[in-house]
Amino acid sequence: VFWCLFASSMSYSIYAVAMAPNLVPLLVGKGQTAMAAAGIASLMGLIALGSRLSAGFLLDIFPSHIVGALIFLLPVAGCAILLLEQPSLPLLIAAVVSIGMTVGAEFDVIVYLTSRHFGLKAFGALFGGMITAGAAGGAIGPVLAGWIHDQYGNYNPLLIFMVAIMLVSSLLVLSTGRPKQEWGVAH
């Protein structure tokens, strides 16, 4: 379970830190003006605020490994939309919303699952491991995104890679199963 959450934390960080700073140029590459792209991209932050609050609520009500897996699947839809040649404005907005929903909820999921699977006795060390995975992913993401863009001249290979790592990440979160700490809670 630890290594599944560790890998998911790293994958998510690679995704988030590669996508966030490249979102405006990516949207410009899809036919938006720089100003329109910035406006669309700003939705990511607004949605992230709401999803951070709602993720905690959902984690308390529904089986957390399923909620987490679904949250980690959201960017797959967003990246798939961004792979379209000229997506419409509503599709671009939907893509950014799906990206923002995950950006707001990802570490909530990791922290919640870590505490529920392992308890609080060694939570500091366990959380430190998850944050380390996130920091490593955060260091890899922008370098990877820049390298891919420089090699291919566009973001499509990056989007394909993001779809793959977020699918795997979602499956890893799902594979952790229902935490023991939730068994006494009616779901």
Coordinates of N, CA, C and O in Angstrom, one line a residue:
V1 N 0.8 -1.2 0.0 CA 0.0 0.0 0.0 C 0.9 1.3 0.0 O 0.6 2.2 -0.7
F2 N 1.9 1.2 0.8 CA 2.8 2.4 0.9 C 3.4 2.7 -0.5 O 3.4 3.9 -1.0
W3 N 3.9 1.7 -1.2 CA 4.5 1.9 -2.5 C 3.5 2.3 -3.6 O 3.8 3.1 -4.5
C4 N 2.3 1.8 -3.5 CA 1.2 2.3 -4.4 C 0.9 3.8 -4.2 O 0.8 4.5 -5.1
L5 N 0.8 4.2 -2.9 CA 0.5 5.6 -2.6 C 1.7 6.4 -3.0 O 1.6 7.6 -3.5
F6 N 2.9 6.0 -2.7 CA 4.2 6.7 -3.1 C 4.2 6.9 -4.6 O 4.5 8.1 -5.0
A7 N 4.0 5.9 -5.4 CA 4.1 6.0 -6.8 C 3.0 6.9 -7.3 O 3.2 7.7 -8.2
S8 N 1.8 6.9 -6.7 CA 0.7 7.7 -7.1 C 1.0 9.2 -6.8 O 0.7 10.1 -7.6
S9 N 1.6 9.4 -5.6 CA 2.0 10.8 -5.2 C 3.0 11.3 -6.2 O 2.9 12.5 -6.7
M10 N 4.0 10.5 -6.6 CA 5.0 11.0 -7.5 C 4.4 11.2 -8.9 O 4.6 12.3 -9.5
S11 N 3.6 10.3 -9.4 CA 2.9 10.5 -10.7 C 2.1 11.7 -10.8 O 2.1 12.5 -11.7
Y12 N 1.3 11.9 -9.7 CA 0.4 13.1 -9.7 C 1.3 14.4 -9.7 O 1.0 15.3 -10.5
S13 N 2.3 14.4 -9.0 CA 3.2 15.6 -9.0 C 3.8 15.8 -10.3 O 4.0 17.0 -10.8
I14 N 4.3 14.8 -11.0 CA 4.8 14.9 -12.3 C 3.7 15.6 -13.2 O 4.0 16.5 -13.9
Y15 N 2.5 15.0 -13.1 CA 1.4 15.5 -13.9 C 1.1 17.0 -13.6 O 1.1 17.8 -14.5
A16 N 0.9 17.3 -12.4 CA 0.5 18.7 -12.0 C 1.6 19.7 -12.3 O 1.2 20.8 -12.9
V17 N 2.8 19.4 -12.0 CA 3.9 20.4 -12.2 C 4.3 20.5 -13.7 O 4.8 21.5 -14.1
A18 N 4.0 19.5 -14.5 CA 4.2 19.6 -15.9 C 3.1 20.3 -16.6 O 3.3 21.1 -17.5
M19 N 1.9 20.1 -16.2 CA 0.7 20.7 -16.8 C 0.4 22.1 -16.4 O 0.2 23.0 -17.3
A20 N 0.5 22.5 -15.2 CA 0.1 23.8 -14.7 C 0.9 24.9 -15.5 O 0.3 25.8 -16.0
P21 N 2.2 24.9 -15.5 CA 2.9 26.0 -16.1 C 2.9 26.0 -17.7 O 3.1 27.0 -18.3
N22 N 2.5 24.8 -18.2 CA 2.4 24.7 -19.7 C 1.0 24.8 -20.2 O 0.8 24.7 -21.4
L23 N 0.0 25.0 -19.3 CA -1.4 25.1 -19.8 C -1.7 26.2 -20.7 O -2.3 26.0 -21.8
V24 N -1.2 27.4 -20.5 CA -1.5 28.5 -21.4 C -0.9 28.3 -22.7 O -1.6 28.4 -23.7
P25 N 0.4 27.9 -22.8 CA 1.0 27.7 -24.2 C 0.3 26.5 -24.9 O 0.1 26.5 -26.1
L26 N -0.1 25.5 -24.1 CA -0.9 24.4 -24.7 C -2.2 24.9 -25.3 O -2.5 24.5 -26.4
L27 N -2.9 25.7 -24.6 CA -4.2 26.2 -25.1 C -4.0 27.1 -26.3 O -4.8 27.1 -27.2
V28 N -2.9 27.9 -26.2 CA -2.6 28.7 -27.4 C -2.3 27.8 -28.6 O -2.8 28.1 -29.7
G29 N -1.6 26.7 -28.4 CA -1.4 25.8 -29.5 C -2.7 25.1 -30.0 O -2.7 24.6 -31.1
K30 N -3.7 25.2 -29.2 CA -5.0 24.6 -29.6 C -5.9 25.7 -30.3 O -7.1 25.5 -30.5
G31 N -5.3 26.9 -30.6 CA -6.0 27.9 -31.3 C -6.6 29.1 -30.5 O -7.2 30.0 -31.0
Q32 N -6.3 29.1 -29.2 CA -6.8 30.2 -28.4 C -5.8 31.4 -28.4 O -4.6 31.1 -28.5
T33 N -6.2 32.6 -28.2 CA -5.3 33.7 -28.1 C -4.7 33.6 -26.7 O -5.2 32.9 -25.8
A34 N -3.6 34.3 -26.5 CA -2.9 34.2 -25.2 C -3.8 34.7 -24.1 O -3.9 34.1 -23.0
M35 N -4.6 35.7 -24.3 CA -5.5 36.3 -23.3 C -6.6 35.3 -23.0 O -7.0 35.0 -21.8
A36 N -7.2 34.7 -24.0 CA -8.3 33.7 -23.8 C -7.7 32.5 -23.1 O -8.4 31.9 -22.2
A37 N -6.5 32.0 -23.5 CA -5.9 30.9 -22.9 C -5.7 31.1 -21.4 O -5.9 30.3 -20.6
A38 N -5.2 32.3 -21.1 CA -5.0 32.7 -19.7 C -6.3 32.7 -18.9 O -6.4 32.2 -17.7
G39 N -7.3 33.2 -19.5 CA -8.7 33.2 -18.8 C -9.2 31.8 -18.6 O -9.7 31.4 -17.5
I40 N -9.0 30.9 -19.6 CA -9.5 29.5 -19.5 C -8.6 28.8 -18.4 O -9.1 28.1 -17.5
A41 N -7.3 29.0 -18.4 CA -6.4 28.4 -17.5 C -6.7 28.8 -16.0 O -6.5 28.1 -15.1
S42 N -7.1 30.1 -15.9 CA -7.4 30.6 -14.5 C -8.5 29.8 -13.9 O -8.6 29.7 -12.6
L43 N -9.4 29.1 -14.7 CA -10.4 28.3 -14.1 C -9.8 27.2 -13.2 O -10.5 26.7 -12.3
M44 N -8.6 26.7 -13.6 CA -8.0 25.6 -12.9 C -7.9 25.9 -11.4 O -8.2 25.1 -10.5
G45 N -7.4 27.1 -11.1 CA -7.3 27.5 -9.7 C -8.6 27.6 -8.9 O -8.7 27.2 -7.8
L46 N -9.6 28.2 -9.6 CA -10.9 28.3 -9.0 C -11.5 26.9 -8.7 O -12.0 26.7 -7.6
I47 N -11.4 26.1 -9.7 CA -12.0 24.7 -9.5 C -11.2 24.0 -8.4 O -11.8 23.2 -7.6
A48 N -9.9 24.2 -8.4 CA -9.1 23.5 -7.4 C -9.5 23.8 -5.9 O -9.5 23.0 -5.1
L49 N -9.9 25.1 -5.7 CA -10.4 25.5 -4.4 C -11.6 24.7 -4.0 O -11.7 24.1 -2.9
G50 N -12.6 24.6 -4.9 CA -13.8 23.9 -4.6 C -13.6 22.4 -4.5 O -14.2 21.8 -3.6
S51 N -12.7 21.8 -5.3 CA -12.5 20.4 -5.2 C -11.7 20.0 -3.9 O -11.9 18.9 -3.4
R52 N -10.9 20.9 -3.4 CA -10.2 20.6 -2.2 C -11.2 20.4 -1.1 O -11.1 19.5 -0.2
L53 N -12.2 21.3 -1.0 CA -13.3 21.2 0.0 C -14.2 20.0 -0.2 O -14.5 19.2 0.7
S54 N -14.6 19.8 -1.5 CA -15.5 18.7 -1.7 C -14.8 17.3 -1.6 O -15.5 16.3 -1.3
A55 N -13.5 17.2 -1.9 CA -12.8 15.9 -1.8 C -12.9 15.4 -0.4 O -13.1 14.2 -0.2
G56 N -12.6 16.2 0.6 CA -12.6 15.8 2.0 C -14.0 15.3 2.3 O -14.1 14.3 3.0
F57 N -15.0 16.0 1.9 CA -16.4 15.6 2.2 C -16.7 14.2 1.5 O -17.2 13.3 2.2
L58 N -16.3 14.0 0.3 CA -16.5 12.7 -0.4 C -15.7 11.6 0.2 O -16.2 10.5 0.3
L59 N -14.5 11.9 0.6 CA -13.7 10.9 1.3 C -14.3 10.4 2.6 O -14.1 9.2 3.0
D60 N -15.0 11.2 3.3 CA -15.6 10.8 4.5 C -16.9 10.1 4.3 O -17.3 9.3 5.2
I61 N -17.5 10.2 3.1 CA -18.8 9.6 2.9 C -18.7 8.2 2.1 O -19.4 7.3 2.5
F62 N -17.9 8.2 1.1 CA -17.8 7.1 0.2 C -16.4 6.3 0.4 O -15.5 6.9 1.0
P63 N -16.3 5.1 0.0 CA -15.0 4.4 0.1 C -13.9 5.2 -0.5 O -13.9 5.5 -1.7
S64 N -12.9 5.5 0.3 CA -11.9 6.5 -0.1 C -11.0 6.0 -1.2 O -10.6 6.8 -2.0
H65 N -10.8 4.7 -1.3 CA -9.9 4.2 -2.4 C -10.7 4.4 -3.8 O -10.0 4.7 -4.8
I66 N -12.0 4.3 -3.8 CA -12.8 4.5 -5.0 C -12.8 6.0 -5.3 O -12.6 6.4 -6.5
V67 N -13.1 6.8 -4.3 CA -13.1 8.3 -4.6 C -11.7 8.7 -5.1 O -11.6 9.4 -6.1
G68 N -10.7 8.2 -4.4 CA -9.3 8.6 -4.9 C -9.0 8.1 -6.3 O -8.5 8.9 -7.1
A69 N -9.4 6.9 -6.6 CA -9.2 6.4 -8.0 C -9.9 7.3 -9.0 O -9.4 7.6 -10.1
L70 N -11.1 7.7 -8.7 CA -11.9 8.5 -9.6 C -11.3 9.9 -9.8 O -11.2 10.5 -10.9
I71 N -10.8 10.5 -8.7 CA -10.1 11.8 -8.7 C -8.9 11.7 -9.6 O -8.6 12.6 -10.4
F72 N -8.1 10.6 -9.5 CA -6.9 10.5 -10.3 C -7.2 10.1 -11.7 O -6.4 10.3 -12.6
L73 N -8.5 9.7 -12.0 CA -8.9 9.5 -13.4 C -9.3 10.8 -14.1 O -9.2 10.8 -15.4
L74 N -9.7 11.8 -13.4 CA -10.2 13.0 -14.0 C -9.2 13.6 -15.1 O -9.6 14.1 -16.1
P75 N -7.9 13.7 -14.8 CA -7.0 14.3 -15.8 C -6.9 13.5 -17.1 O -6.5 14.0 -18.1
V76 N -7.3 12.2 -17.0 CA -7.2 11.4 -18.2 C -8.2 12.0 -19.2 O -7.9 12.2 -20.4
A77 N -9.4 12.3 -18.8 CA -10.4 13.0 -19.7 C -9.9 14.3 -20.2 O -10.0 14.6 -21.4
G78 N -9.3 15.1 -19.3 CA -8.8 16.4 -19.7 C -7.7 16.3 -20.7 O -7.7 17.1 -21.7
C79 N -6.8 15.4 -20.5 CA -5.7 15.3 -21.4 C -6.2 14.7 -22.8 O -5.7 15.1 -23.8
A80 N -7.1 13.8 -22.7 CA -7.7 13.3 -24.0 C -8.4 14.4 -24.8 O -8.2 14.4 -26.0
I81 N -9.1 15.3 -24.1 CA -9.7 16.4 -24.8 C -8.6 17.3 -25.4 O -8.7 17.7 -26.6
L82 N -7.6 17.5 -24.7 CA -6.5 18.4 -25.2 C -5.7 17.7 -26.3 O -5.0 18.4 -27.0
L83 N -5.8 16.5 -26.5 CA -5.2 15.8 -27.6 C -6.0 16.0 -29.0 O -5.4 15.8 -30.0
L84 N -7.2 16.5 -28.9 CA -7.9 16.8 -30.1 C -7.3 17.9 -30.8 O -6.7 18.8 -30.2
E85 N -7.4 17.9 -32.1 CA -6.7 18.9 -33.0 C -7.2 20.4 -32.7 O -6.4 21.2 -32.4
Q86 N -8.4 20.6 -32.7 CA -9.0 21.9 -32.5 C -10.3 21.8 -31.6 O -11.4 21.9 -32.1
P87 N -10.1 21.5 -30.3 CA -11.3 21.3 -29.5 C -12.0 22.6 -29.3 O -11.5 23.7 -29.3
S88 N -13.3 22.5 -29.2 CA -14.2 23.7 -29.0 C -13.9 24.3 -27.7 O -13.3 23.7 -26.8
L89 N -14.4 25.6 -27.5 CA -14.2 26.3 -26.2 C -14.8 25.5 -25.1 O -14.2 25.3 -24.0
P90 N -16.1 25.0 -25.2 CA -16.6 24.2 -24.1 C -15.8 23.0 -23.8 O -15.7 22.6 -22.6
L91 N -15.2 22.3 -24.8 CA -14.4 21.2 -24.5 C -13.1 21.6 -23.8 O -12.6 20.9 -22.9
L92 N -12.5 22.7 -24.2 CA -11.3 23.2 -23.5 C -11.6 23.5 -22.0 O -10.8 23.2 -21.2
I93 N -12.7 24.2 -21.8 CA -13.1 24.5 -20.4 C -13.3 23.2 -19.6 O -12.9 23.1 -18.5
A94 N -14.0 22.2 -20.2 CA -14.2 20.9 -19.6 C -12.8 20.3 -19.2 O -12.6 19.7 -18.1
A95 N -11.9 20.3 -20.1 CA -10.5 19.8 -19.9 C -9.9 20.5 -18.7 O -9.3 19.8 -17.8
V96 N -9.9 21.8 -18.7 CA -9.3 22.6 -17.6 C -10.0 22.3 -16.3 O -9.3 22.2 -15.2
V97 N -11.3 22.2 -16.3 CA -12.0 21.9 -15.1 C -11.6 20.5 -14.6 O -11.4 20.3 -13.4
S98 N -11.4 19.5 -15.4 CA -11.0 18.2 -14.9 C -9.6 18.2 -14.4 O -9.3 17.6 -13.4
I99 N -8.8 19.0 -15.0 CA -7.4 19.2 -14.5 C -7.5 19.9 -13.1 O -6.8 19.5 -12.1
G100 N -8.2 20.9 -13.0 CA -8.4 21.7 -11.7 C -9.0 20.9 -10.6 O -8.5 21.0 -9.4
M101 N -9.9 20.0 -10.9 CA -10.5 19.1 -9.9 C -9.5 18.2 -9.3 O -9.5 18.0 -8.0
T102 N -8.6 17.7 -10.1 CA -7.6 16.8 -9.5 C -6.5 17.6 -8.8 O -6.0 17.2 -7.7
V103 N -6.1 18.7 -9.3 CA -5.1 19.6 -8.7 C -5.6 19.9 -7.3 O -4.8 20.0 -6.3
G104 N -6.8 20.1 -7.1 CA -7.3 20.5 -5.7 C -7.5 19.4 -4.8 O -7.5 19.6 -3.6
A105 N -7.5 18.1 -5.3 CA -7.9 17.0 -4.4 C -6.8 16.0 -4.2 O -7.0 15.1 -3.4
E106 N -5.8 16.0 -5.0 CA -4.8 14.9 -5.0 C -4.1 14.6 -3.7 O -4.1 13.4 -3.3
F107 N -3.5 15.6 -3.1 CA -2.8 15.3 -1.8 C -3.8 15.0 -0.7 O -3.5 14.3 0.3
D108 N -5.0 15.5 -0.8 CA -6.0 15.2 0.2 C -6.2 13.7 0.2 O -6.3 13.0 1.2
V109 N -6.3 13.1 -1.0 CA -6.5 11.7 -1.2 C -5.3 10.9 -0.6 O -5.5 10.0 0.2
I110 N -4.1 11.3 -1.0 CA -2.9 10.6 -0.5 C -2.8 10.7 1.0 O -2.6 9.7 1.7
V111 N -3.0 11.8 1.6 CA -2.9 12.0 3.0 C -4.0 11.2 3.7 O -3.7 10.5 4.7
Y112 N -5.2 11.3 3.2 CA -6.3 10.5 3.8 C -6.0 9.0 3.8 O -6.2 8.3 4.8
L113 N -5.7 8.5 2.6 CA -5.4 7.1 2.5 C -4.2 6.6 3.4 O -4.3 5.5 4.0
T114 N -3.2 7.4 3.4 CA -2.0 7.1 4.2 C -2.5 7.0 5.7 O -2.1 6.0 6.4
S115 N -3.2 8.0 6.2 CA -3.6 7.9 7.6 C -4.6 6.8 7.9 O -4.5 6.2 9.0
R116 N -5.4 6.4 7.0 CA -6.4 5.4 7.2 C -5.8 4.0 7.1 O -6.2 3.1 7.8
H117 N -4.8 3.8 6.2 CA -4.2 2.5 6.0 C -3.2 2.2 7.1 O -3.1 1.1 7.6
F118 N -2.5 3.3 7.6 CA -1.4 3.0 8.5 C -1.6 3.6 9.9 O -0.8 3.3 10.8
G119 N -2.6 4.4 10.1 CA -2.9 5.0 11.4 C -2.0 6.2 11.6 O -1.3 6.6 10.7
L120 N -1.9 6.6 12.8 CA -1.2 7.9 13.1 C 0.1 7.6 13.9 O 0.9 8.6 14.1
K121 N 0.4 6.4 14.2 CA 1.6 6.1 15.0 C 2.9 6.6 14.3 O 3.7 7.2 14.9
A122 N 3.0 6.3 13.1 CA 4.2 6.7 12.3 C 3.8 7.7 11.2 O 4.5 7.7 10.1
F123 N 2.7 8.4 11.4 CA 2.2 9.3 10.3 C 3.2 10.3 9.8 O 3.3 10.5 8.6
G124 N 4.0 10.9 10.7 CA 5.0 11.9 10.2 C 6.0 11.3 9.2 O 6.3 11.9 8.2
A125 N 6.5 10.1 9.5 CA 7.5 9.4 8.6 C 6.8 9.0 7.3 O 7.3 9.2 6.2
L126 N 5.6 8.5 7.4 CA 4.8 8.1 6.2 C 4.5 9.3 5.3 O 4.6 9.3 4.1
F127 N 4.0 10.4 6.0 CA 3.7 11.6 5.2 C 4.9 12.2 4.6 O 4.9 12.7 3.5
G128 N 6.0 12.1 5.4 CA 7.3 12.6 4.8 C 7.7 11.8 3.5 O 8.2 12.4 2.6
G129 N 7.4 10.5 3.5 CA 7.6 9.7 2.3 C 6.8 10.2 1.2 O 7.2 10.3 0.0
M130 N 5.5 10.5 1.4 CA 4.6 10.9 0.4 C 5.0 12.3 -0.2 O 5.0 12.5 -1.4
I131 N 5.4 13.2 0.7 CA 5.8 14.5 0.3 C 7.1 14.4 -0.5 O 7.3 15.1 -1.5
T132 N 8.0 13.5 -0.1 CA 9.2 13.3 -0.8 C 8.9 12.8 -2.2 O 9.5 13.3 -3.2
A133 N 8.0 11.9 -2.4 CA 7.6 11.4 -3.7 C 7.0 12.6 -4.5 O 7.3 12.7 -5.7
G134 N 6.2 13.4 -3.9 CA 5.7 14.6 -4.5 C 6.7 15.6 -5.0 O 6.7 16.1 -6.1
A135 N 7.7 15.8 -4.1 CA 8.8 16.7 -4.4 C 9.6 16.2 -5.6 O 10.0 16.9 -6.5
A136 N 9.9 14.9 -5.6 CA 10.6 14.3 -6.7 C 9.8 14.4 -8.0 O 10.4 14.8 -9.1
G137 N 8.6 14.1 -8.0 CA 7.7 14.3 -9.1 C 7.7 15.8 -9.6 O 7.7 16.1 -10.8
G138 N 7.6 16.7 -8.6 CA 7.7 18.1 -8.9 C 9.0 18.5 -9.6 O 9.0 19.5 -10.4
A139 N 10.0 17.9 -9.3 CA 11.3 18.2 -9.9 C 11.4 17.6 -11.3 O 12.0 18.2 -12.2
I140 N 10.8 16.5 -11.5 CA 10.8 15.8 -12.8 C 9.9 16.4 -13.8 O 10.2 16.6 -15.0
G141 N 8.7 16.8 -13.4 CA 7.6 17.2 -14.3 C 8.0 18.3 -15.2 O 7.8 18.2 -16.4
P142 N 8.5 19.5 -14.7 CA 8.7 20.6 -15.7 C 9.9 20.3 -16.6 O 9.8 20.7 -17.8
V143 N 10.9 19.6 -16.2 CA 12.0 19.2 -17.0 C 11.5 18.3 -18.1 O 11.9 18.4 -19.3
L144 N 10.7 17.3 -17.7 CA 10.2 16.3 -18.7 C 9.3 17.0 -19.7 O 9.4 16.8 -20.9
A145 N 8.4 17.9 -19.3 CA 7.5 18.7 -20.2 C 8.3 19.5 -21.2 O 8.0 19.5 -22.4
G146 N 9.3 20.2 -20.7 CA 10.2 21.0 -21.6 C 10.9 20.2 -22.6 O 11.0 20.5 -23.8
W147 N 11.5 19.1 -22.1 CA 12.2 18.2 -23.0 C 11.3 17.6 -24.1 O 11.7 17.6 -25.3
I148 N 10.1 17.1 -23.7 CA 9.2 16.5 -24.7 C 8.8 17.6 -25.7 O 8.7 17.3 -26.9
H149 N 8.4 18.8 -25.2 CA 8.0 19.9 -26.1 C 9.2 20.2 -27.1 O 9.0 20.4 -28.3
D150 N 10.4 20.3 -26.6 CA 11.5 20.6 -27.5 C 11.8 19.5 -28.5 O 12.2 19.8 -29.6
Q151 N 11.6 18.2 -28.1 CA 11.9 17.1 -29.0 C 10.8 17.0 -30.1 O 11.1 16.7 -31.2
Y152 N 9.5 17.3 -29.7 CA 8.4 17.0 -30.7 C 7.8 18.3 -31.2 O 7.0 18.2 -32.1
G153 N 8.1 19.4 -30.6 CA 7.5 20.7 -31.1 C 6.1 20.9 -30.7 O 5.4 21.9 -31.2
N154 N 5.5 20.0 -29.9 CA 4.1 20.2 -29.4 C 4.0 19.4 -28.1 O 4.9 18.8 -27.7
Y155 N 2.8 19.5 -27.5 CA 2.6 18.9 -26.2 C 1.8 17.5 -26.3 O 1.6 16.9 -25.3
N156 N 1.5 17.1 -27.5 CA 0.8 15.8 -27.6 C 1.5 14.6 -27.0 O 0.8 13.9 -26.3
P157 N 2.8 14.4 -27.2 CA 3.4 13.3 -26.5 C 3.4 13.4 -25.0 O 3.2 12.4 -24.3
L158 N 3.5 14.6 -24.5 CA 3.3 14.9 -23.1 C 1.9 14.5 -22.6 O 1.8 13.8 -21.6
L159 N 0.9 14.9 -23.3 CA -0.5 14.5 -23.0 C -0.7 13.0 -23.0 O -1.3 12.5 -22.0
I160 N -0.1 12.3 -23.9 CA -0.2 10.9 -24.0 C 0.5 10.3 -22.8 O -0.1 9.4 -22.1
F161 N 1.6 10.8 -22.4 CA 2.3 10.3 -21.2 C 1.5 10.5 -20.0 O 1.4 9.7 -19.1
M162 N 0.9 11.7 -19.9 CA 0.1 12.1 -18.7 C -1.1 11.1 -18.6 O -1.5 10.7 -17.5
V163 N -1.7 10.8 -19.7 CA -2.9 9.9 -19.7 C -2.4 8.6 -19.1 O -3.0 8.0 -18.2
A164 N -1.3 8.1 -19.6 CA -0.7 6.8 -19.1 C -0.4 6.8 -17.6 O -0.8 5.9 -16.9
I165 N 0.3 7.8 -17.2 CA 0.7 7.8 -15.7 C -0.5 8.0 -14.8 O -0.5 7.5 -13.7
M166 N -1.5 8.8 -15.3 CA -2.6 9.0 -14.4 C -3.6 7.8 -14.4 O -4.2 7.5 -13.4
L167 N -3.6 7.0 -15.5 CA -4.4 5.8 -15.5 C -3.7 4.8 -14.5 O -4.4 4.2 -13.7
V168 N -2.4 4.7 -14.6 CA -1.7 3.8 -13.7 C -1.9 4.2 -12.3 O -2.1 3.4 -11.4
S169 N -1.8 5.5 -12.0 CA -1.9 6.1 -10.7 C -3.3 5.8 -10.1 O -3.4 5.4 -9.0
S170 N -4.3 5.9 -10.9 CA -5.7 5.7 -10.5 C -5.8 4.2 -10.1 O -6.4 3.9 -9.1
L171 N -5.3 3.3 -10.9 CA -5.3 1.9 -10.6 C -4.5 1.5 -9.3 O -5.0 0.7 -8.6
L172 N -3.4 2.2 -9.1 CA -2.6 2.0 -7.9 C -3.5 2.4 -6.7 O -3.5 1.7 -5.7
V173 N -4.1 3.6 -6.7 CA -4.9 4.0 -5.6 C -6.1 3.0 -5.4 O -6.4 2.6 -4.3
L174 N -6.7 2.6 -6.5 CA -7.8 1.6 -6.3 C -7.3 0.3 -5.7 O -8.0 -0.3 -4.9
S175 N -6.1 -0.1 -6.1 CA -5.6 -1.4 -5.6 C -5.2 -1.4 -4.1 O -5.1 -2.4 -3.5
T176 N -5.2 -0.2 -3.5 CA -4.9 -0.2 -2.1 C -6.0 -0.8 -1.3 O -5.9 -1.2 -0.1
G177 N -7.2 -0.8 -1.9 CA -8.4 -1.4 -1.2 C -8.9 -0.5 -0.1 O -8.4 0.6 0.1
R178 N -9.9 -0.9 0.5 CA -10.6 -0.2 1.6 C -9.7 -0.2 2.8 O -9.4 -1.2 3.3
P179 N -9.4 1.0 3.3 CA -8.5 1.1 4.5 C -9.2 0.5 5.7 O -10.4 0.6 5.9
K180 N -8.4 -0.1 6.6 CA -8.9 -0.8 7.8 C -9.6 0.2 8.7 O -10.6 -0.1 9.3
Q181 N -9.2 1.5 8.7 CA -9.8 2.5 9.5 C -11.2 2.8 9.1 O -11.9 3.5 9.8
E182 N -11.6 2.5 7.9 CA -12.9 2.8 7.4 C -13.9 1.6 7.6 O -15.1 1.8 7.5
W183 N -13.4 0.4 8.0 CA -14.2 -0.7 8.1 C -15.4 -0.5 9.1 O -16.4 -1.1 8.9
G184 N -15.2 0.2 10.1 CA -16.2 0.4 11.1 C -17.2 1.5 10.7 O -18.3 1.7 11.3
V185 N -17.0 2.2 9.6 CA -17.8 3.3 9.1 C -18.8 2.7 8.1 O -18.4 2.0 7.2
A186 N -20.1 3.0 8.2 CA -21.0 2.5 7.2 C -20.9 3.3 5.9 O -21.0 4.5 5.9
H187 N -20.6 2.5 4.9 CA -20.4 3.1 3.5 C -21.4 2.5 2.6 O -21.5 1.3 2.4

